[in-house]
Amino acid sequence: MQSVPTILLADDNPDNLEVLSKILETKGYRVRTAKNGRLALNSIQAEIPDLALIDLHMPVMDGYELCKQIKNNSRFKHIPVLFISAIGESFNKVIAFEMGAVDYISKPVDPQEVLARVNTHLKIQRLQQELQHRNQSLEAQVTERTEALQQAHEELKELHKRLQSLDEAKNDFLRLISHELRSPLVGLGIADELLGGHPLSEEDSRSFQNIFWASHQKLLNIVNHATVLTRLNLNELETPSQEQPVQELLEEASESLQPLLNASDVQIQLKGDPGQSLSCNREYGKLVFNALLETAIKFSTSGNPIHVEWQQDPEACTIRIHADGWTVPEQYQEQFFEVLSIHDTLFPGGDLGLGPAVAKQVVQACGGSVEICNRNDQGITFTVTFPQSNEATP
């Protein structure tokens, strides 16, 4: 239901105000009156009317100035202004319209003319407001549709990126597998051929068993590491984290490396508070330390132990793995943890495999970091940092 329109009458003549008020009130309009332009402006500021009928000649502020004040204010400029001018008065219609008036009424007023002009301009104003509301509604709908299209576009871009990631992950997986499988398969083939060819001494038998174990272990690592790398590339490596004792993780990570330690004549020495812990998924923590310890063994020379030390503060747990022996060539240090570095021979024993790349990506997924540096000419040091956060993932 529409509200009753309010008309403001501004005239210094009480008789004119009375006549116009009766004409308008008879037709159901609400009428407010003012005896000069200043009072009329105060009335508008207190409550905005739907239309203003203002006399041209008033004290304090005349009709021209009042119309100018109305049209210069963004709150009031939409109010239709109609001038009232007596026949014979100096009235410049051009100036009135330039100031923003929409019409004028001559005195003495004709009731039918007053009502017709008021009704017309109220209707025009109502139609303009409806048009404005519809335009705003259309603009809102256009904005909403545009945002929906942009969101759909972003979703398509994200889907395209995911499809690209899937394709890249597949290609990387196949490339890595083809490269990594070659060495252990050759080892298994040699062991099988020699074991089946002639009787072996106990020493040779142990040697071939070591070859078989190393090949078997590398095959398991390849599958495990490639799977983890693929899940990392697809953002699917999400498992709850818990506080894990550092020493237990290192000891469990070392168990499967014992044959390699024996063959290399290397030992792992742990130094740290057994009660200190870090926040990570247990299996992935073991995977990280297994990969880094295996790499440290490869860089160690015979008879030199690997020293592992750790310390904990309120913000992080830092583990350092020191290996005495070979160093990393300077040109390869920046790409040491990259997947593509598996093709490069970085130490006399061959390439690195996927271990360093997997270790770094898992640690980064936990919000931590892993770095490598040469210890002058005496070997390398891995520095691994895990943030102390119960919300870390994976």
mmCIF file of C-alpha atoms in Angstrom:
data_model
loop_
_atom_site.group_PDB
_atom_site.id
_atom_site.type_symbol
_atom_site.label_atom_id
_atom_site.label_comp_id
_atom_site.label_asym_id
_atom_site.label_seq_id
_atom_site.Cartn_x
_atom_site.Cartn_y
_atom_site.Cartn_z
ATOM 1 C CA MET A 1 0.000 0.000 0.000
ATOM 2 C CA GLN A 2 1.406 3.365 -1.041
ATOM 3 C CA SER A 3 1.809 6.064 1.636
ATOM 4 C CA VAL A 4 -0.039 9.383 1.358
ATOM 5 C CA PRO A 5 2.152 11.931 -0.494
ATOM 6 C CA THR A 6 3.370 14.938 1.483
ATOM 7 C CA ILE A 7 3.260 18.411 -0.130
ATOM 8 C CA LEU A 8 5.306 21.334 1.198
ATOM 9 C CA LEU A 9 3.773 24.776 0.643
ATOM 10 C CA ALA A 10 6.094 27.796 0.968
ATOM 11 C CA ASP A 11 4.396 31.213 0.777
ATOM 12 C CA ASP A 12 4.542 34.338 2.939
ATOM 13 C CA ASN A 13 0.826 35.013 2.335
ATOM 14 C CA PRO A 14 -1.363 33.177 4.901
ATOM 15 C CA ASP A 15 -4.410 33.383 2.612
ATOM 16 C CA ASN A 16 -2.552 31.645 -0.207
ATOM 17 C CA LEU A 17 -1.369 28.928 2.176
ATOM 18 C CA GLU A 18 -4.924 28.364 3.418
ATOM 19 C CA VAL A 19 -6.404 28.138 -0.081
ATOM 20 C CA LEU A 20 -3.763 25.750 -1.402
ATOM 21 C CA SER A 21 -3.879 23.641 1.758
ATOM 22 C CA LYS A 22 -7.639 23.112 1.436
ATOM 23 C CA ILE A 23 -7.345 22.198 -2.257
ATOM 24 C CA LEU A 24 -4.701 19.576 -1.554
ATOM 25 C CA GLU A 25 -6.088 18.233 1.724
ATOM 26 C CA THR A 26 -9.492 17.722 0.105
ATOM 27 C CA LYS A 27 -7.818 15.183 -2.212
ATOM 28 C CA GLY A 28 -6.132 13.376 0.687
ATOM 29 C CA TYR A 29 -2.629 14.876 0.533
ATOM 30 C CA ARG A 30 -0.638 15.637 3.665
ATOM 31 C CA VAL A 31 0.293 19.303 3.663
ATOM 32 C CA ARG A 32 3.084 21.146 5.510
ATOM 33 C CA THR A 33 3.449 24.926 5.291
ATOM 34 C CA ALA A 34 6.249 27.459 5.688
ATOM 35 C CA LYS A 35 6.068 31.270 5.639
ATOM 36 C CA ASN A 36 9.503 31.898 4.108
ATOM 37 C CA GLY A 37 12.276 30.106 2.273
ATOM 38 C CA ARG A 38 14.449 29.528 5.347
ATOM 39 C CA LEU A 39 11.615 27.868 7.293
ATOM 40 C CA ALA A 40 10.767 25.819 4.216
ATOM 41 C CA LEU A 41 14.376 24.574 3.955
ATOM 42 C CA ASN A 42 14.393 23.679 7.659
ATOM 43 C CA SER A 43 11.163 21.734 7.177
ATOM 44 C CA ILE A 44 12.665 19.809 4.247
ATOM 45 C CA GLN A 45 15.758 18.944 6.276
ATOM 46 C CA ALA A 46 13.564 17.626 9.097
ATOM 47 C CA GLU A 47 11.372 15.495 6.830
ATOM 48 C CA ILE A 48 11.691 15.214 3.071
ATOM 49 C CA PRO A 49 8.363 15.908 1.266
ATOM 50 C CA ASP A 50 7.247 14.281 -1.989
ATOM 51 C CA LEU A 51 6.712 17.615 -3.769
ATOM 52 C CA ALA A 52 7.237 21.347 -3.056
ATOM 53 C CA LEU A 53 5.030 24.280 -4.121
ATOM 54 C CA ILE A 54 7.002 27.482 -3.473
ATOM 55 C CA ASP A 55 6.142 31.103 -3.977
ATOM 56 C CA LEU A 56 8.545 33.153 -6.016
ATOM 57 C CA HIS A 57 8.703 36.203 -3.744
ATOM 58 C CA MET A 58 9.288 35.489 -0.030
ATOM 59 C CA PRO A 59 11.251 37.228 2.724
ATOM 60 C CA VAL A 60 14.521 35.873 4.174
ATOM 61 C CA MET A 61 14.991 33.492 1.206
ATOM 62 C CA ASP A 62 13.074 33.847 -2.079
ATOM 63 C CA GLY A 63 11.812 31.013 -4.262
ATOM 64 C CA TYR A 64 14.817 31.024 -6.605
ATOM 65 C CA GLU A 65 17.287 30.607 -3.745
ATOM 66 C CA LEU A 66 15.138 27.954 -2.049
ATOM 67 C CA CYS A 67 14.958 25.958 -5.290
ATOM 68 C CA LYS A 68 18.722 26.305 -5.705
ATOM 69 C CA GLN A 69 19.327 25.034 -2.151
ATOM 70 C CA ILE A 70 17.030 22.057 -2.755
ATOM 71 C CA LYS A 71 18.653 21.048 -6.042
ATOM 72 C CA ASN A 72 22.211 21.447 -4.734
ATOM 73 C CA ASN A 73 21.638 18.907 -1.964
ATOM 74 C CA SER A 74 21.913 15.226 -2.963
ATOM 75 C CA ARG A 75 19.302 14.287 -0.322
ATOM 76 C CA PHE A 76 16.644 16.657 -1.677
ATOM 77 C CA LYS A 77 17.372 17.189 -5.359
ATOM 78 C CA HIS A 78 14.844 14.544 -6.408
ATOM 79 C CA ILE A 79 11.939 16.620 -4.973
ATOM 80 C CA PRO A 80 9.766 18.062 -7.766
ATOM 81 C CA VAL A 81 9.641 21.857 -7.335
ATOM 82 C CA LEU A 82 6.700 23.877 -8.726
ATOM 83 C CA PHE A 83 6.812 27.681 -8.584
ATOM 84 C CA ILE A 84 3.764 29.818 -7.738
ATOM 85 C CA SER A 85 3.747 33.241 -9.391
ATOM 86 C CA ALA A 86 1.056 35.899 -9.579
ATOM 87 C CA ILE A 87 0.111 37.201 -12.995
ATOM 88 C CA GLY A 88 2.054 40.356 -13.636
ATOM 89 C CA GLU A 89 4.950 39.421 -11.321
ATOM 90 C CA SER A 90 8.427 39.364 -12.817
ATOM 91 C CA PHE A 91 8.950 35.624 -13.305
ATOM 92 C CA ASN A 92 11.735 34.267 -15.458
ATOM 93 C CA LYS A 93 10.679 30.757 -16.428
ATOM 94 C CA VAL A 94 14.035 30.049 -18.083
ATOM 95 C CA ILE A 95 15.925 30.756 -14.854
ATOM 96 C CA ALA A 96 13.383 28.701 -12.891
ATOM 97 C CA PHE A 97 13.799 25.665 -15.131
ATOM 98 C CA GLU A 98 17.588 26.041 -15.184
ATOM 99 C CA MET A 99 17.549 25.906 -11.409
ATOM 100 C CA GLY A 100 15.667 22.620 -11.516
ATOM 101 C CA ALA A 101 11.978 23.556 -11.256
ATOM 102 C CA VAL A 102 9.682 21.202 -13.149
ATOM 103 C CA ASP A 103 6.595 23.470 -13.532
ATOM 104 C CA TYR A 104 4.833 26.608 -12.362
ATOM 105 C CA ILE A 105 1.306 27.664 -11.353
ATOM 106 C CA SER A 106 -0.146 31.114 -11.833
ATOM 107 C CA LYS A 107 -2.090 33.077 -9.204
ATOM 108 C CA PRO A 108 -4.934 33.255 -8.591
ATOM 109 C CA VAL A 109 -4.778 29.489 -8.573
ATOM 110 C CA ASP A 110 -7.298 27.241 -10.307
ATOM 111 C CA PRO A 111 -7.975 24.217 -8.026
ATOM 112 C CA GLN A 112 -8.291 21.833 -10.976
ATOM 113 C CA GLU A 113 -5.033 23.097 -12.480
ATOM 114 C CA VAL A 114 -3.248 22.762 -9.122
ATOM 115 C CA LEU A 115 -4.430 19.199 -8.643
ATOM 116 C CA ALA A 116 -3.692 18.257 -12.257
ATOM 117 C CA ARG A 117 -0.136 19.590 -12.127
ATOM 118 C CA VAL A 118 0.564 18.132 -8.686
ATOM 119 C CA ASN A 119 -0.873 14.739 -9.673
ATOM 120 C CA THR A 120 1.140 14.731 -12.903
ATOM 121 C CA HIS A 121 4.477 15.479 -11.271
ATOM 122 C CA LEU A 122 3.879 13.065 -8.403
ATOM 123 C CA LYS A 123 3.111 10.374 -10.964
ATOM 124 C CA ILE A 124 6.243 11.252 -12.939
ATOM 125 C CA GLN A 125 8.280 11.123 -9.756
ATOM 126 C CA ARG A 126 6.764 7.752 -8.791
ATOM 127 C CA LEU A 127 7.494 6.343 -12.247
ATOM 128 C CA GLN A 128 11.073 7.645 -12.078
ATOM 129 C CA GLN A 129 11.543 6.021 -8.675
ATOM 130 C CA GLU A 130 10.110 2.736 -9.967
ATOM 131 C CA LEU A 131 12.418 2.940 -12.970
ATOM 132 C CA GLN A 132 15.364 3.631 -10.692
ATOM 133 C CA HIS A 133 14.458 0.682 -8.476
ATOM 134 C CA ARG A 134 14.114 -1.579 -11.493
ATOM 135 C CA ASN A 135 17.452 -0.386 -12.841
ATOM 136 C CA GLN A 136 19.057 -1.062 -9.466
ATOM 137 C CA SER A 137 17.427 -4.486 -9.400
ATOM 138 C CA LEU A 138 18.655 -5.209 -12.917
ATOM 139 C CA GLU A 139 22.132 -4.002 -12.001
ATOM 140 C CA ALA A 140 22.083 -6.263 -8.951
ATOM 141 C CA GLN A 141 20.979 -9.194 -11.110
ATOM 142 C CA VAL A 142 23.658 -8.405 -13.692
ATOM 143 C CA THR A 143 26.255 -8.169 -10.919
ATOM 144 C CA GLU A 144 25.055 -11.452 -9.442
ATOM 145 C CA ARG A 145 25.107 -13.190 -12.817
ATOM 146 C CA THR A 146 28.519 -11.715 -13.587
ATOM 147 C CA GLU A 147 29.874 -12.952 -10.264
ATOM 148 C CA ALA A 148 28.336 -16.373 -10.922
ATOM 149 C CA LEU A 149 29.962 -16.470 -14.364
ATOM 150 C CA GLN A 150 33.291 -15.370 -12.901
ATOM 151 C CA GLN A 151 33.027 -18.050 -10.232
ATOM 152 C CA ALA A 152 32.178 -20.642 -12.882
ATOM 153 C CA HIS A 153 35.133 -19.416 -14.927
ATOM 154 C CA GLU A 154 37.440 -19.704 -11.915
ATOM 155 C CA GLU A 155 36.105 -23.194 -11.212
ATOM 156 C CA LEU A 156 36.786 -24.161 -14.827
ATOM 157 C CA LYS A 157 40.294 -22.733 -14.562
ATOM 158 C CA GLU A 158 40.838 -24.664 -11.348
ATOM 159 C CA LEU A 159 39.506 -27.824 -12.960
ATOM 160 C CA HIS A 160 41.789 -27.266 -15.938
ATOM 161 C CA LYS A 161 44.757 -26.780 -13.594
ATOM 162 C CA ARG A 162 43.826 -29.964 -11.748
ATOM 163 C CA LEU A 163 43.572 -31.880 -15.008
ATOM 164 C CA GLN A 164 46.984 -30.513 -15.976
ATOM 165 C CA SER A 165 48.331 -31.564 -12.582
ATOM 166 C CA LEU A 166 46.890 -35.032 -13.085
ATOM 167 C CA ASP A 167 48.500 -35.267 -16.495
ATOM 168 C CA GLU A 168 51.835 -33.948 -15.215
ATOM 169 C CA ALA A 169 51.676 -36.266 -12.215
ATOM 170 C CA LYS A 170 51.038 -39.218 -14.513
ATOM 171 C CA ASN A 171 53.920 -38.276 -16.797
ATOM 172 C CA ASP A 172 56.262 -37.646 -13.865
ATOM 173 C CA PHE A 173 55.261 -40.933 -12.281
ATOM 174 C CA LEU A 174 55.929 -42.899 -15.464
ATOM 175 C CA ARG A 175 59.217 -41.102 -16.096
ATOM 176 C CA LEU A 176 60.416 -41.579 -12.538
ATOM 177 C CA ILE A 177 59.392 -45.209 -12.428
ATOM 178 C CA SER A 178 61.137 -45.997 -15.717
ATOM 179 C CA HIS A 179 64.327 -44.357 -14.451
ATOM 180 C CA GLU A 180 64.311 -45.678 -10.908
ATOM 181 C CA LEU A 181 63.281 -49.258 -11.639
ATOM 182 C CA ARG A 182 66.195 -49.906 -13.938
ATOM 183 C CA SER A 183 68.877 -50.175 -11.238
ATOM 184 C CA PRO A 184 67.142 -52.565 -8.770
ATOM 185 C CA LEU A 185 65.805 -54.739 -11.571
ATOM 186 C CA VAL A 186 69.297 -55.106 -12.971
ATOM 187 C CA GLY A 187 70.535 -55.983 -9.484
ATOM 188 C CA LEU A 188 67.856 -58.620 -9.030
ATOM 189 C CA GLY A 189 68.657 -60.052 -12.447
ATOM 190 C CA ILE A 190 72.355 -60.312 -11.669
ATOM 191 C CA ALA A 191 71.700 -61.928 -8.286
ATOM 192 C CA ASP A 192 69.300 -64.426 -9.813
ATOM 193 C CA GLU A 193 71.706 -65.314 -12.625
ATOM 194 C CA LEU A 194 74.710 -65.787 -10.356
ATOM 195 C CA LEU A 195 72.810 -67.665 -7.655
ATOM 196 C CA GLY A 196 71.506 -70.129 -10.210
ATOM 197 C CA GLY A 197 74.755 -70.568 -12.117
ATOM 198 C CA HIS A 198 77.127 -72.315 -9.700
ATOM 199 C CA PRO A 199 77.683 -73.011 -5.997
ATOM 200 C CA LEU A 200 78.736 -69.950 -3.997
ATOM 201 C CA SER A 201 80.942 -69.525 -1.011
ATOM 202 C CA GLU A 202 79.421 -68.243 2.184
ATOM 203 C CA GLU A 203 80.998 -64.839 1.592
ATOM 204 C CA ASP A 204 79.721 -64.622 -1.995
ATOM 205 C CA SER A 205 76.304 -65.764 -0.836
ATOM 206 C CA ARG A 206 76.146 -62.966 1.720
ATOM 207 C CA SER A 207 77.284 -60.501 -0.921
ATOM 208 C CA PHE A 208 74.536 -61.553 -3.333
ATOM 209 C CA GLN A 209 72.004 -61.525 -0.522
ATOM 210 C CA ASN A 210 72.997 -57.936 0.147
ATOM 211 C CA ILE A 211 72.526 -57.140 -3.548
ATOM 212 C CA PHE A 212 69.111 -58.800 -3.445
ATOM 213 C CA TRP A 213 68.145 -56.946 -0.256
ATOM 214 C CA ALA A 214 69.315 -53.583 -1.619
ATOM 215 C CA SER A 215 67.405 -54.095 -4.875
ATOM 216 C CA HIS A 216 64.299 -55.249 -3.047
ATOM 217 C CA GLN A 217 64.464 -52.313 -0.633
ATOM 218 C CA LYS A 218 64.945 -49.845 -3.443
ATOM 219 C CA LEU A 219 61.912 -51.203 -5.276
ATOM 220 C CA LEU A 220 59.818 -50.710 -2.146
ATOM 221 C CA ASN A 221 61.163 -47.180 -1.710
ATOM 222 C CA ILE A 222 60.457 -46.330 -5.337
ATOM 223 C CA VAL A 223 56.823 -47.352 -5.057
ATOM 224 C CA ASN A 224 56.394 -45.611 -1.708
ATOM 225 C CA HIS A 225 58.174 -42.405 -2.723
ATOM 226 C CA ALA A 226 56.491 -42.136 -6.130
ATOM 227 C CA THR A 227 53.083 -42.625 -4.513
ATOM 228 C CA VAL A 228 53.729 -39.912 -1.940
ATOM 229 C CA LEU A 229 55.041 -37.497 -4.585
ATOM 230 C CA THR A 230 51.965 -38.075 -6.723
ATOM 231 C CA ARG A 231 49.615 -37.467 -3.790
ATOM 232 C CA LEU A 232 51.524 -34.307 -2.896
ATOM 233 C CA ASN A 233 51.185 -33.012 -6.457
ATOM 234 C CA LEU A 234 47.433 -33.641 -6.267
ATOM 235 C CA ASN A 235 47.095 -32.083 -2.781
ATOM 236 C CA GLU A 236 45.768 -35.358 -1.409
ATOM 237 C CA LEU A 237 48.345 -35.912 1.351
ATOM 238 C CA GLU A 238 46.195 -34.882 4.306
ATOM 239 C CA THR A 239 46.362 -36.902 7.513
ATOM 240 C CA PRO A 240 46.090 -35.825 11.176
ATOM 241 C CA SER A 241 49.252 -34.760 12.999
ATOM 242 C CA GLN A 242 50.239 -35.712 16.529
ATOM 243 C CA GLU A 243 53.194 -35.096 18.809
ATOM 244 C CA GLN A 244 55.831 -37.735 17.971
ATOM 245 C CA PRO A 245 58.978 -38.467 20.047
ATOM 246 C CA VAL A 246 61.931 -37.460 17.881
ATOM 247 C CA GLN A 247 64.198 -40.271 19.041
ATOM 248 C CA GLU A 248 61.583 -42.951 18.354
ATOM 249 C CA LEU A 249 61.002 -41.628 14.828
ATOM 250 C CA LEU A 250 64.732 -41.655 14.089
ATOM 251 C CA GLU A 251 65.225 -45.133 15.517
ATOM 252 C CA GLU A 252 62.298 -46.598 13.561
ATOM 253 C CA ALA A 253 63.433 -44.791 10.395
ATOM 254 C CA SER A 254 66.894 -46.347 10.811
ATOM 255 C CA GLU A 255 65.746 -49.946 11.195
ATOM 256 C CA SER A 256 65.284 -50.680 7.492
ATOM 257 C CA LEU A 257 68.656 -49.050 6.747
ATOM 258 C CA GLN A 258 70.686 -51.476 8.856
ATOM 259 C CA PRO A 259 71.918 -53.650 5.939
ATOM 260 C CA LEU A 260 73.025 -50.487 4.093
ATOM 261 C CA LEU A 261 74.766 -49.249 7.263
ATOM 262 C CA ASN A 262 76.556 -52.589 7.618
ATOM 263 C CA ALA A 263 77.616 -52.646 3.978
ATOM 264 C CA SER A 264 78.908 -49.057 4.228
ATOM 265 C CA ASP A 265 80.549 -49.574 7.643
ATOM 266 C CA VAL A 266 78.647 -46.561 8.956
ATOM 267 C CA GLN A 267 76.803 -46.071 12.234
ATOM 268 C CA ILE A 268 74.093 -43.601 13.279
ATOM 269 C CA GLN A 269 74.655 -41.822 16.585
ATOM 270 C CA LEU A 270 71.700 -39.990 18.180
ATOM 271 C CA LYS A 271 72.143 -37.053 20.530
ATOM 272 C CA GLY A 272 69.158 -35.291 22.039
ATOM 273 C CA ASP A 273 66.545 -35.282 24.766
ATOM 274 C CA PRO A 274 64.461 -38.492 24.421
ATOM 275 C CA GLY A 275 61.458 -36.584 25.801
ATOM 276 C CA GLN A 276 61.395 -33.984 23.037
ATOM 277 C CA SER A 277 58.851 -34.314 20.224
ATOM 278 C CA LEU A 278 57.705 -32.802 16.953
ATOM 279 C CA SER A 279 54.276 -32.430 15.361
ATOM 280 C CA CYS A 280 53.680 -34.596 12.279
ATOM 281 C CA ASN A 281 52.021 -37.734 10.996
ATOM 282 C CA ARG A 282 54.075 -40.653 12.299
ATOM 283 C CA GLU A 283 54.404 -42.592 9.040
ATOM 284 C CA TYR A 284 55.365 -39.535 7.030
ATOM 285 C CA GLY A 285 57.809 -38.432 9.707
ATOM 286 C CA LYS A 286 59.517 -41.825 9.497
ATOM 287 C CA LEU A 287 59.547 -41.543 5.702
ATOM 288 C CA VAL A 288 61.292 -38.137 5.890
ATOM 289 C CA PHE A 289 64.024 -39.326 8.247
ATOM 290 C CA ASN A 290 64.469 -42.635 6.426
ATOM 291 C CA ALA A 291 65.046 -40.773 3.143
ATOM 292 C CA LEU A 292 67.452 -38.239 4.658
ATOM 293 C CA LEU A 293 69.391 -40.841 6.646
ATOM 294 C CA GLU A 294 69.731 -43.031 3.562
ATOM 295 C CA THR A 295 71.061 -40.027 1.651
ATOM 296 C CA ALA A 296 73.445 -39.228 4.509
ATOM 297 C CA ILE A 297 74.764 -42.810 4.341
ATOM 298 C CA LYS A 298 75.453 -42.350 0.617
ATOM 299 C CA PHE A 299 77.527 -39.251 1.371
ATOM 300 C CA SER A 300 79.435 -40.880 4.261
ATOM 301 C CA THR A 301 82.799 -42.513 3.869
ATOM 302 C CA SER A 302 83.527 -45.885 5.471
ATOM 303 C CA GLY A 303 84.015 -45.837 9.212
ATOM 304 C CA ASN A 304 82.619 -42.349 9.782
ATOM 305 C CA PRO A 305 79.459 -42.228 11.921
ATOM 306 C CA ILE A 306 76.409 -40.113 11.099
ATOM 307 C CA HIS A 307 75.656 -37.713 13.947
ATOM 308 C CA VAL A 308 72.025 -36.770 14.499
ATOM 309 C CA GLU A 309 71.123 -34.082 17.039
ATOM 310 C CA TRP A 310 67.888 -32.275 17.808
ATOM 311 C CA GLN A 311 66.588 -29.464 19.956
ATOM 312 C CA GLN A 312 63.125 -28.104 20.703
ATOM 313 C CA ASP A 313 61.822 -24.630 21.520
ATOM 314 C CA PRO A 314 58.254 -23.252 21.797
ATOM 315 C CA GLU A 315 58.103 -22.501 18.069
ATOM 316 C CA ALA A 316 59.911 -25.380 16.353
ATOM 317 C CA CYS A 317 61.799 -28.624 16.598
ATOM 318 C CA THR A 318 65.091 -28.625 14.667
ATOM 319 C CA ILE A 319 66.928 -31.806 13.673
ATOM 320 C CA ARG A 320 70.429 -31.782 12.174
ATOM 321 C CA ILE A 321 71.957 -34.788 10.406
ATOM 322 C CA HIS A 322 75.744 -34.605 9.903
ATOM 323 C CA ALA A 323 77.475 -36.946 7.460
ATOM 324 C CA ASP A 324 81.304 -37.058 7.202
ATOM 325 C CA GLY A 325 82.607 -37.740 3.731
ATOM 326 C CA TRP A 326 81.524 -36.385 0.364
ATOM 327 C CA THR A 327 80.177 -32.905 -0.359
ATOM 328 C CA VAL A 328 77.625 -31.659 -2.898
ATOM 329 C CA PRO A 329 79.087 -29.934 -5.967
ATOM 330 C CA GLU A 330 78.237 -26.229 -5.818
ATOM 331 C CA GLN A 331 76.388 -26.255 -9.147
ATOM 332 C CA TYR A 332 73.962 -28.882 -7.788
ATOM 333 C CA GLN A 333 73.203 -27.436 -4.338
ATOM 334 C CA GLU A 334 70.177 -25.372 -5.398
ATOM 335 C CA GLN A 335 68.525 -28.309 -7.176
ATOM 336 C CA PHE A 336 69.485 -30.955 -4.635
ATOM 337 C CA PHE A 337 65.884 -31.529 -3.529
ATOM 338 C CA GLU A 338 64.324 -31.303 -7.003
ATOM 339 C CA VAL A 339 62.788 -34.403 -8.538
ATOM 340 C CA LEU A 340 64.850 -33.962 -11.690
ATOM 341 C CA SER A 341 68.078 -34.208 -9.696
ATOM 342 C CA ILE A 342 67.659 -38.009 -9.617
ATOM 343 C CA HIS A 343 69.282 -38.063 -13.047
ATOM 344 C CA ASP A 344 72.493 -36.445 -11.793
ATOM 345 C CA THR A 345 75.403 -38.227 -10.153
ATOM 346 C CA LEU A 346 75.997 -36.055 -7.084
ATOM 347 C CA PHE A 347 78.266 -38.442 -5.167
ATOM 348 C CA PRO A 348 80.555 -41.341 -6.105
ATOM 349 C CA GLY A 349 77.898 -43.942 -5.344
ATOM 350 C CA GLY A 350 75.492 -42.742 -8.052
ATOM 351 C CA ASP A 351 72.291 -40.710 -8.122
ATOM 352 C CA LEU A 352 70.091 -39.752 -5.174
ATOM 353 C CA GLY A 353 66.810 -41.368 -6.090
ATOM 354 C CA LEU A 354 63.520 -39.833 -5.001
ATOM 355 C CA GLY A 355 64.335 -39.678 -1.283
ATOM 356 C CA PRO A 356 65.458 -36.023 -0.952
ATOM 357 C CA ALA A 357 62.607 -34.716 -3.132
ATOM 358 C CA VAL A 358 60.010 -36.682 -1.156
ATOM 359 C CA ALA A 359 61.504 -35.601 2.183
ATOM 360 C CA LYS A 360 61.442 -31.908 1.319
ATOM 361 C CA GLN A 361 57.908 -31.911 -0.097
ATOM 362 C CA VAL A 362 56.516 -33.783 2.901
ATOM 363 C CA VAL A 363 58.265 -31.432 5.346
ATOM 364 C CA GLN A 364 56.953 -28.408 3.436
ATOM 365 C CA ALA A 365 53.446 -29.885 3.523
ATOM 366 C CA CYS A 366 53.860 -29.948 7.324
ATOM 367 C CA GLY A 367 54.757 -26.246 7.271
ATOM 368 C CA GLY A 368 58.453 -26.929 7.902
ATOM 369 C CA SER A 369 61.676 -26.723 5.933
ATOM 370 C CA VAL A 370 64.697 -28.822 5.064
ATOM 371 C CA GLU A 371 68.075 -27.555 3.866
ATOM 372 C CA ILE A 372 71.455 -28.989 2.981
ATOM 373 C CA CYS A 373 74.882 -27.430 3.314
ATOM 374 C CA ASN A 374 78.454 -28.604 2.900
ATOM 375 C CA ARG A 375 80.552 -28.843 6.057
ATOM 376 C CA ASN A 376 83.652 -27.292 4.495
ATOM 377 C CA ASP A 377 85.239 -30.271 2.710
ATOM 378 C CA GLN A 378 84.223 -32.848 5.302
ATOM 379 C CA GLY A 379 80.678 -33.810 4.347
ATOM 380 C CA ILE A 380 77.134 -32.483 4.496
ATOM 381 C CA THR A 381 74.524 -31.409 7.053
ATOM 382 C CA PHE A 382 70.759 -31.669 6.700
ATOM 383 C CA THR A 383 68.771 -29.191 8.804
ATOM 384 C CA VAL A 384 65.117 -30.119 9.237
ATOM 385 C CA THR A 385 62.640 -27.844 11.018
ATOM 386 C CA PHE A 386 59.109 -28.808 12.066
ATOM 387 C CA PRO A 387 56.844 -26.067 13.488
ATOM 388 C CA GLN A 388 55.418 -26.785 16.920
ATOM 389 C CA SER A 389 51.746 -26.750 15.985
ATOM 390 C CA ASN A 390 49.004 -29.273 16.725
ATOM 391 C CA GLU A 391 47.237 -28.144 13.548
ATOM 392 C CA ALA A 392 50.080 -28.908 11.148
ATOM 393 C CA THR A 393 49.353 -31.226 8.283
ATOM 394 C CA PRO A 394 49.911 -33.823 7.021
#
